[in-house]
C-alpha cells in the first residue's frame, strides 16, 4: 500500500514569493490534514478536509495561506506572499476513519520550506 | 484549550538501558492518545494508539500507559538500541470548538541512544 505522497521535498524561496505544496493521501482515506512544523516544535494543524469539504481551518493564516482539495483526493497548499516566519516543514497526513475511533494518522515525509 | 507538554525536551542514555518518556495534557476530555516517532528529515510514524478506555498498549519493546484523570501518559522503551534514536511526540485527540476531532501535539522529546 502506497503511503502519503508529498512534493516537493525541499523548497527555498525569497520572502514575498509564492510557493505551492502537493499532497496525495493514501487511497480511500477521506480525511486529509495539513500541518506546519516549525523547528523544535510539534506539528500545528493548519487545515483539515473531510472529502473535499473544509472541517477546520481556524489556524490557517487566510491572508496568505490557501488550500484546496477539489476532487476529494489530492490537495494543494499555497503560500502567497511568503514571510520569513513561514520557514517550516509542511506535513500532510490522512486517516481512513475518525481519529476518535480506532483510526490512525498516516504522515507523508513533509515539504521543507526555507524563506530567505 | 488543550495543551500538551513533553518533558524532558532531550534525553541521552547508554544502549541497553530502559527509559521512560513523559507526556502531560491539560484537558482530560480526550478520545485517545497516540505516540509518534520522527526521524530527522522524515514524517511521523505512529507507534502506539491508546483509546481513552484503555490504560496501556504494548508493541514489542514499547509500552505506553494512559492516566486520563491525571492528564498523563508515559512511553516506556525497554532495552534501548541506537536505532531508537529519534524524536518522540505524543498527541491527544479531543473535540475542537468547531465540533471536529482535533489532534494536539506535544513539542517532543529528542532521544539519543549512546552505543
PDB file of C-alpha atoms in Angstrom:
ATOM      1  CA  UNK A   1       0.000   0.000   0.000  1.00  0.00           C
ATOM      2  CA  UNK A   2       1.438   3.349  -1.033  1.00  0.00           C
ATOM      3  CA  UNK A   3       1.867   5.927   1.695  1.00  0.00           C
ATOM      4  CA  UNK A   4       1.085   9.637   1.733  1.00  0.00           C
ATOM      5  CA  UNK A   5       2.991  11.336  -1.081  1.00  0.00           C
ATOM      6  CA  UNK A   6       4.210  14.928  -0.870  1.00  0.00           C
ATOM      7  CA  UNK A   7       6.157  17.184  -3.217  1.00  0.00           C
ATOM      8  CA  UNK A   8       8.426  18.982  -3.427  1.00  0.00           C
ATOM      9  CA  UNK A   9      10.568  17.702  -0.566  1.00  0.00           C
ATOM     10  CA  UNK A  10      12.547  20.925  -0.352  1.00  0.00           C
ATOM     11  CA  UNK A  11      11.892  24.474  -1.480  1.00  0.00           C
ATOM     12  CA  UNK A  12      13.905  27.663  -0.996  1.00  0.00           C
ATOM     13  CA  UNK A  13      12.296  30.990  -1.882  1.00  0.00           C
ATOM     14  CA  UNK A  14      12.734  34.635  -1.058  1.00  0.00           C
ATOM     15  CA  UNK A  15      10.222  36.491   1.080  1.00  0.00           C
ATOM     16  CA  UNK A  16       7.195  37.799  -0.772  1.00  0.00           C
ATOM     17  CA  UNK A  17       7.444  34.996  -3.337  1.00  0.00           C
ATOM     18  CA  UNK A  18       4.807  32.294  -3.618  1.00  0.00           C
ATOM     19  CA  UNK A  19       5.057  28.518  -3.203  1.00  0.00           C
ATOM     20  CA  UNK A  20       2.729  25.542  -3.559  1.00  0.00           C
ATOM     21  CA  UNK A  21       2.888  22.107  -1.985  1.00  0.00           C
ATOM     22  CA  UNK A  22       1.090  18.999  -3.194  1.00  0.00           C
ATOM     23  CA  UNK A  23      -0.190  16.004  -1.268  1.00  0.00           C
ATOM     24  CA  UNK A  24      -1.713  12.713  -2.375  1.00  0.00           C
ATOM     25  CA  UNK A  25      -3.180  10.780   0.581  1.00  0.00           C
ATOM     26  CA  UNK A  26      -3.473   7.049   0.980  1.00  0.00           C
ATOM     27  CA  UNK A  27      -6.127   5.681  -1.373  1.00  0.00           C
ATOM     28  CA  UNK A  28      -9.559   5.668   0.221  1.00  0.00           C
ATOM     29  CA  UNK A  29      -8.681   7.997   3.086  1.00  0.00           C
ATOM     30  CA  UNK A  30     -11.440  10.575   3.357  1.00  0.00           C
ATOM     31  CA  UNK A  31      -9.757  12.882   5.846  1.00  0.00           C
ATOM     32  CA  UNK A  32      -6.708  14.946   4.898  1.00  0.00           C
ATOM     33  CA  UNK A  33      -4.726  17.269   7.124  1.00  0.00           C
ATOM     34  CA  UNK A  34      -2.042  19.887   6.570  1.00  0.00           C
ATOM     35  CA  UNK A  35       0.277  20.579   9.493  1.00  0.00           C
ATOM     36  CA  UNK A  36       3.027  23.159   9.942  1.00  0.00           C
ATOM     37  CA  UNK A  37       6.038  22.080  11.986  1.00  0.00           C
ATOM     38  CA  UNK A  38       8.496  24.799  12.951  1.00  0.00           C
ATOM     39  CA  UNK A  39      11.938  23.590  14.036  1.00  0.00           C
ATOM     40  CA  UNK A  40      11.873  22.361  17.621  1.00  0.00           C
ATOM     41  CA  UNK A  41       8.098  22.415  17.900  1.00  0.00           C
ATOM     42  CA  UNK A  42       5.315  19.905  17.494  1.00  0.00           C
ATOM     43  CA  UNK A  43       3.152  19.978  14.367  1.00  0.00           C
ATOM     44  CA  UNK A  44       0.346  22.546  14.317  1.00  0.00           C
ATOM     45  CA  UNK A  45      -2.835  21.891  12.349  1.00  0.00           C
ATOM     46  CA  UNK A  46      -3.407  24.340   9.511  1.00  0.00           C
ATOM     47  CA  UNK A  47      -6.430  22.814   7.802  1.00  0.00           C
ATOM     48  CA  UNK A  48      -8.474  19.623   7.869  1.00  0.00           C
ATOM     49  CA  UNK A  49     -10.558  18.302   4.951  1.00  0.00           C
ATOM     50  CA  UNK A  50     -13.271  15.677   5.032  1.00  0.00           C
ATOM     51  CA  UNK A  51     -13.545  14.540   1.393  1.00  0.00           C
ATOM     52  CA  UNK A  52     -13.473  17.901  -0.430  1.00  0.00           C
ATOM     53  CA  UNK A  53     -15.026  19.959   2.368  1.00  0.00           C
ATOM     54  CA  UNK A  54     -13.151  22.010   4.964  1.00  0.00           C
ATOM     55  CA  UNK A  55     -13.741  20.806   8.525  1.00  0.00           C
ATOM     56  CA  UNK A  56     -11.345  23.101  10.397  1.00  0.00           C
ATOM     57  CA  UNK A  57      -9.224  25.967   9.084  1.00  0.00           C
ATOM     58  CA  UNK A  58      -9.237  28.027  12.258  1.00  0.00           C
ATOM     59  CA  UNK A  59      -5.429  28.203  12.443  1.00  0.00           C
ATOM     60  CA  UNK A  60      -4.805  28.853   8.755  1.00  0.00           C
ATOM     61  CA  UNK A  61      -3.453  32.387   8.131  1.00  0.00           C
ATOM     62  CA  UNK A  62      -6.004  33.088   5.444  1.00  0.00           C
ATOM     63  CA  UNK A  63      -4.428  36.345   4.345  1.00  0.00           C
ATOM     64  CA  UNK A  64      -1.535  34.405   2.842  1.00  0.00           C
ATOM     65  CA  UNK A  65      -2.307  30.683   3.018  1.00  0.00           C
ATOM     66  CA  UNK A  66      -4.853  28.798   0.944  1.00  0.00           C
ATOM     67  CA  UNK A  67      -5.597  25.137   0.438  1.00  0.00           C
ATOM     68  CA  UNK A  68      -7.913  23.111  -1.727  1.00  0.00           C
ATOM     69  CA  UNK A  69      -8.943  19.526  -2.256  1.00  0.00           C
ATOM     70  CA  UNK A  70     -11.161  19.823  -5.304  1.00  0.00           C
ATOM     71  CA  UNK A  71     -11.920  16.168  -6.103  1.00  0.00           C
ATOM     72  CA  UNK A  72     -11.677  14.858  -2.572  1.00  0.00           C
ATOM     73  CA  UNK A  73      -8.377  13.134  -3.286  1.00  0.00           C
ATOM     74  CA  UNK A  74      -5.152  15.116  -3.612  1.00  0.00           C
ATOM     75  CA  UNK A  75      -4.643  18.569  -2.149  1.00  0.00           C
ATOM     76  CA  UNK A  76      -2.512  21.660  -2.631  1.00  0.00           C
ATOM     77  CA  UNK A  77      -1.372  24.175  -0.029  1.00  0.00           C
ATOM     78  CA  UNK A  78      -0.302  27.596  -1.269  1.00  0.00           C
ATOM     79  CA  UNK A  79       1.516  30.437   0.446  1.00  0.00           C
ATOM     80  CA  UNK A  80       1.449  33.872  -1.145  1.00  0.00           C
ATOM     81  CA  UNK A  81       3.307  36.038  -0.258  1.00  0.00           C
ATOM     82  CA  UNK A  82       5.718  34.098   1.941  1.00  0.00           C
ATOM     83  CA  UNK A  83       7.221  35.552   5.111  1.00  0.00           C
ATOM     84  CA  UNK A  84      10.397  34.596   6.934  1.00  0.00           C
ATOM     85  CA  UNK A  85       8.352  33.013   9.731  1.00  0.00           C
ATOM     86  CA  UNK A  86       6.786  30.583   7.243  1.00  0.00           C
ATOM     87  CA  UNK A  87      10.046  28.616   7.183  1.00  0.00           C
ATOM     88  CA  UNK A  88       8.959  25.194   8.413  1.00  0.00           C
ATOM     89  CA  UNK A  89       8.182  21.654   7.366  1.00  0.00           C
ATOM     90  CA  UNK A  90       4.696  21.261   5.929  1.00  0.00           C
ATOM     91  CA  UNK A  91       3.322  17.836   6.715  1.00  0.00           C
ATOM     92  CA  UNK A  92       0.359  16.207   5.040  1.00  0.00           C
ATOM     93  CA  UNK A  93      -1.495  13.392   6.776  1.00  0.00           C
ATOM     94  CA  UNK A  94      -4.535  11.259   6.083  1.00  0.00           C
ATOM     95  CA  UNK A  95      -6.813   8.935   8.005  1.00  0.00           C
ATOM     96  CA  UNK A  96      -9.319   6.299   6.940  1.00  0.00           C
ATOM     97  CA  UNK A  97     -11.818   6.917   9.676  1.00  0.00           C
ATOM     98  CA  UNK A  98     -12.365   9.267  12.559  1.00  0.00           C
ATOM     99  CA  UNK A  99      -9.472   9.714  14.935  1.00  0.00           C
ATOM    100  CA  UNK A 100     -11.720   9.154  17.933  1.00  0.00           C
ATOM    101  CA  UNK A 101     -12.381   5.634  16.682  1.00  0.00           C
ATOM    102  CA  UNK A 102      -9.547   3.230  16.006  1.00  0.00           C
ATOM    103  CA  UNK A 103      -8.337   5.398  13.157  1.00  0.00           C
ATOM    104  CA  UNK A 104      -4.665   6.203  12.967  1.00  0.00           C
ATOM    105  CA  UNK A 105      -2.991   9.118  11.287  1.00  0.00           C
ATOM    106  CA  UNK A 106      -0.518   8.494   8.465  1.00  0.00           C
ATOM    107  CA  UNK A 107       2.007  11.176   7.568  1.00  0.00           C
ATOM    108  CA  UNK A 108       3.962  11.983   4.452  1.00  0.00           C
ATOM    109  CA  UNK A 109       7.657  12.852   4.652  1.00  0.00           C
ATOM    110  CA  UNK A 110       6.932  16.553   4.529  1.00  0.00           C
ATOM    111  CA  UNK A 111       7.940  19.538   2.416  1.00  0.00           C
ATOM    112  CA  UNK A 112      10.685  21.669   3.950  1.00  0.00           C
ATOM    113  CA  UNK A 113      10.326  25.365   3.144  1.00  0.00           C
ATOM    114  CA  UNK A 114      13.092  27.900   3.675  1.00  0.00           C
ATOM    115  CA  UNK A 115      12.207  31.557   3.206  1.00  0.00           C
ATOM    116  CA  UNK A 116      15.197  33.896   2.787  1.00  0.00           C
TER     117      UNK A 116
ATOM    118  CA  UNK B   1      -7.654  24.986  25.004  1.00  0.00           C
ATOM    119  CA  UNK B   2      -5.795  21.697  25.086  1.00  0.00           C
ATOM    120  CA  UNK B   3      -2.069  21.957  25.782  1.00  0.00           C
ATOM    121  CA  UNK B   4       0.338  19.044  25.589  1.00  0.00           C
ATOM    122  CA  UNK B   5       3.745  19.117  27.280  1.00  0.00           C
ATOM    123  CA  UNK B   6       6.639  16.683  26.981  1.00  0.00           C
ATOM    124  CA  UNK B   7       9.499  16.613  29.437  1.00  0.00           C
ATOM    125  CA  UNK B   8      12.428  16.343  29.028  1.00  0.00           C
ATOM    126  CA  UNK B   9      12.984  18.049  25.684  1.00  0.00           C
ATOM    127  CA  UNK B  10      16.088  15.920  25.135  1.00  0.00           C
ATOM    128  CA  UNK B  11      17.418  12.716  26.671  1.00  0.00           C
ATOM    129  CA  UNK B  12      20.629  10.723  26.186  1.00  0.00           C
ATOM    130  CA  UNK B  13      21.045   7.240  27.617  1.00  0.00           C
ATOM    131  CA  UNK B  14      23.530   4.385  27.110  1.00  0.00           C
ATOM    132  CA  UNK B  15      22.492   1.488  24.921  1.00  0.00           C
ATOM    133  CA  UNK B  16      20.656  -1.280  26.741  1.00  0.00           C
ATOM    134  CA  UNK B  17      19.020   0.881  29.379  1.00  0.00           C
ATOM    135  CA  UNK B  18      15.295   1.086  29.930  1.00  0.00           C
ATOM    136  CA  UNK B  19      13.809   4.562  29.726  1.00  0.00           C
ATOM    137  CA  UNK B  20      10.567   6.491  30.178  1.00  0.00           C
ATOM    138  CA  UNK B  21       9.290   9.449  28.192  1.00  0.00           C
ATOM    139  CA  UNK B  22       6.598  11.656  29.692  1.00  0.00           C
ATOM    140  CA  UNK B  23       3.603  13.434  28.219  1.00  0.00           C
ATOM    141  CA  UNK B  24       1.052  15.567  30.063  1.00  0.00           C
ATOM    142  CA  UNK B  25      -2.126  17.247  28.822  1.00  0.00           C
ATOM    143  CA  UNK B  26      -4.357  19.884  30.387  1.00  0.00           C
ATOM    144  CA  UNK B  27      -7.843  18.748  29.309  1.00  0.00           C
ATOM    145  CA  UNK B  28      -8.725  15.198  30.344  1.00  0.00           C
ATOM    146  CA  UNK B  29     -11.706  15.065  27.927  1.00  0.00           C
ATOM    147  CA  UNK B  30      -9.797  13.135  25.275  1.00  0.00           C
ATOM    148  CA  UNK B  31     -10.817  10.292  22.978  1.00  0.00           C
ATOM    149  CA  UNK B  32      -7.423   8.718  22.602  1.00  0.00           C
ATOM    150  CA  UNK B  33      -3.700   9.385  22.668  1.00  0.00           C
ATOM    151  CA  UNK B  34      -1.049   8.492  20.103  1.00  0.00           C
ATOM    152  CA  UNK B  35       2.708   8.247  20.351  1.00  0.00           C
ATOM    153  CA  UNK B  36       4.704   9.024  17.212  1.00  0.00           C
ATOM    154  CA  UNK B  37       8.320   8.718  16.201  1.00  0.00           C
ATOM    155  CA  UNK B  38      10.005  11.244  13.923  1.00  0.00           C
ATOM    156  CA  UNK B  39      13.402  10.663  12.360  1.00  0.00           C
ATOM    157  CA  UNK B  40      15.410  13.681  11.109  1.00  0.00           C
ATOM    158  CA  UNK B  41      14.020  14.983   7.832  1.00  0.00           C
ATOM    159  CA  UNK B  42      11.163  12.495   7.878  1.00  0.00           C
ATOM    160  CA  UNK B  43       7.474  12.496   8.607  1.00  0.00           C
ATOM    161  CA  UNK B  44       5.853  10.987  11.687  1.00  0.00           C
ATOM    162  CA  UNK B  45       5.334   7.269  12.202  1.00  0.00           C
ATOM    163  CA  UNK B  46       2.601   6.096  14.544  1.00  0.00           C
ATOM    164  CA  UNK B  47       3.921   3.829  17.314  1.00  0.00           C
ATOM    165  CA  UNK B  48       1.007   3.218  19.650  1.00  0.00           C
ATOM    166  CA  UNK B  49      -2.608   4.321  19.913  1.00  0.00           C
ATOM    167  CA  UNK B  50      -4.348   4.186  23.307  1.00  0.00           C
ATOM    168  CA  UNK B  51      -8.108   4.547  23.498  1.00  0.00           C
ATOM    169  CA  UNK B  52      -9.451   6.621  26.393  1.00  0.00           C
ATOM    170  CA  UNK B  53     -10.982   3.492  27.924  1.00  0.00           C
ATOM    171  CA  UNK B  54      -7.624   1.703  27.936  1.00  0.00           C
ATOM    172  CA  UNK B  55      -4.797   2.098  30.380  1.00  0.00           C
ATOM    173  CA  UNK B  56      -1.936   0.784  28.291  1.00  0.00           C
ATOM    174  CA  UNK B  57      -0.811  -0.599  24.952  1.00  0.00           C
ATOM    175  CA  UNK B  58       2.242  -2.678  24.114  1.00  0.00           C
ATOM    176  CA  UNK B  59       4.164  -3.239  20.911  1.00  0.00           C
ATOM    177  CA  UNK B  60       7.426  -5.114  21.093  1.00  0.00           C
ATOM    178  CA  UNK B  61       9.805  -3.222  23.385  1.00  0.00           C
ATOM    179  CA  UNK B  62       7.401  -0.292  23.670  1.00  0.00           C
ATOM    180  CA  UNK B  63       4.727   0.141  26.318  1.00  0.00           C
ATOM    181  CA  UNK B  64       2.532   3.204  26.581  1.00  0.00           C
ATOM    182  CA  UNK B  65       0.290   3.975  29.553  1.00  0.00           C
ATOM    183  CA  UNK B  66      -2.532   6.464  29.926  1.00  0.00           C
ATOM    184  CA  UNK B  67      -3.958   8.056  33.065  1.00  0.00           C
ATOM    185  CA  UNK B  68      -6.746  10.341  31.917  1.00  0.00           C
ATOM    186  CA  UNK B  69      -7.656  11.615  35.364  1.00  0.00           C
ATOM    187  CA  UNK B  70      -4.174  12.970  35.997  1.00  0.00           C
ATOM    188  CA  UNK B  71      -3.622  14.022  32.366  1.00  0.00           C
ATOM    189  CA  UNK B  72      -0.524  11.912  31.876  1.00  0.00           C
ATOM    190  CA  UNK B  73       0.907   9.323  29.537  1.00  0.00           C
ATOM    191  CA  UNK B  74       4.257   7.574  29.551  1.00  0.00           C
ATOM    192  CA  UNK B  75       6.146   5.728  26.845  1.00  0.00           C
ATOM    193  CA  UNK B  76       8.427   3.019  28.200  1.00  0.00           C
ATOM    194  CA  UNK B  77      11.211   1.708  25.970  1.00  0.00           C
ATOM    195  CA  UNK B  78      12.913  -1.469  27.120  1.00  0.00           C
ATOM    196  CA  UNK B  79      16.490  -2.449  26.291  1.00  0.00           C
ATOM    197  CA  UNK B  80      17.168   0.659  24.227  1.00  0.00           C
ATOM    198  CA  UNK B  81      19.087   0.394  20.947  1.00  0.00           C
ATOM    199  CA  UNK B  82      20.899   3.003  18.828  1.00  0.00           C
ATOM    200  CA  UNK B  83      18.121   2.639  16.246  1.00  0.00           C
ATOM    201  CA  UNK B  84      15.686   4.039  18.797  1.00  0.00           C
ATOM    202  CA  UNK B  85      17.346   7.450  18.466  1.00  0.00           C
ATOM    203  CA  UNK B  86      14.672   9.823  17.177  1.00  0.00           C
ATOM    204  CA  UNK B  87      12.214  12.448  18.359  1.00  0.00           C
ATOM    205  CA  UNK B  88       9.144  11.042  20.098  1.00  0.00           C
ATOM    206  CA  UNK B  89       5.914  13.025  20.059  1.00  0.00           C
ATOM    207  CA  UNK B  90       2.666  12.401  21.834  1.00  0.00           C
ATOM    208  CA  UNK B  91      -0.656  13.707  20.568  1.00  0.00           C
ATOM    209  CA  UNK B  92      -4.127  13.743  22.072  1.00  0.00           C
ATOM    210  CA  UNK B  93      -7.400  13.579  20.176  1.00  0.00           C
ATOM    211  CA  UNK B  94     -10.212  15.732  21.508  1.00  0.00           C
ATOM    212  CA  UNK B  95     -13.148  17.683  20.153  1.00  0.00           C
ATOM    213  CA  UNK B  96     -12.411  21.223  18.997  1.00  0.00           C
ATOM    214  CA  UNK B  97     -14.662  24.259  19.453  1.00  0.00           C
ATOM    215  CA  UNK B  98     -15.874  23.603  15.901  1.00  0.00           C
ATOM    216  CA  UNK B  99     -17.089  20.137  16.819  1.00  0.00           C
ATOM    217  CA  UNK B 100     -14.456  18.267  14.816  1.00  0.00           C
ATOM    218  CA  UNK B 101     -11.853  15.885  16.089  1.00  0.00           C
ATOM    219  CA  UNK B 102      -8.606  17.647  16.718  1.00  0.00           C
ATOM    220  CA  UNK B 103      -5.130  16.258  17.228  1.00  0.00           C
ATOM    221  CA  UNK B 104      -2.903  18.344  19.516  1.00  0.00           C
ATOM    222  CA  UNK B 105       0.802  17.543  19.564  1.00  0.00           C
ATOM    223  CA  UNK B 106       3.408  17.976  22.251  1.00  0.00           C
ATOM    224  CA  UNK B 107       6.774  19.504  21.426  1.00  0.00           C
ATOM    225  CA  UNK B 108       8.553  16.164  21.523  1.00  0.00           C
ATOM    226  CA  UNK B 109      11.470  14.523  23.308  1.00  0.00           C
ATOM    227  CA  UNK B 110      14.652  14.093  21.299  1.00  0.00           C
ATOM    228  CA  UNK B 111      16.134  10.747  22.319  1.00  0.00           C
ATOM    229  CA  UNK B 112      19.747   9.750  21.714  1.00  0.00           C
ATOM    230  CA  UNK B 113      20.936   6.231  22.499  1.00  0.00           C
ATOM    231  CA  UNK B 114      24.676   6.115  23.029  1.00  0.00           C
ATOM    232  CA  UNK B 115      26.337   2.935  21.670  1.00  0.00           C
TER     233      UNK B 115
END
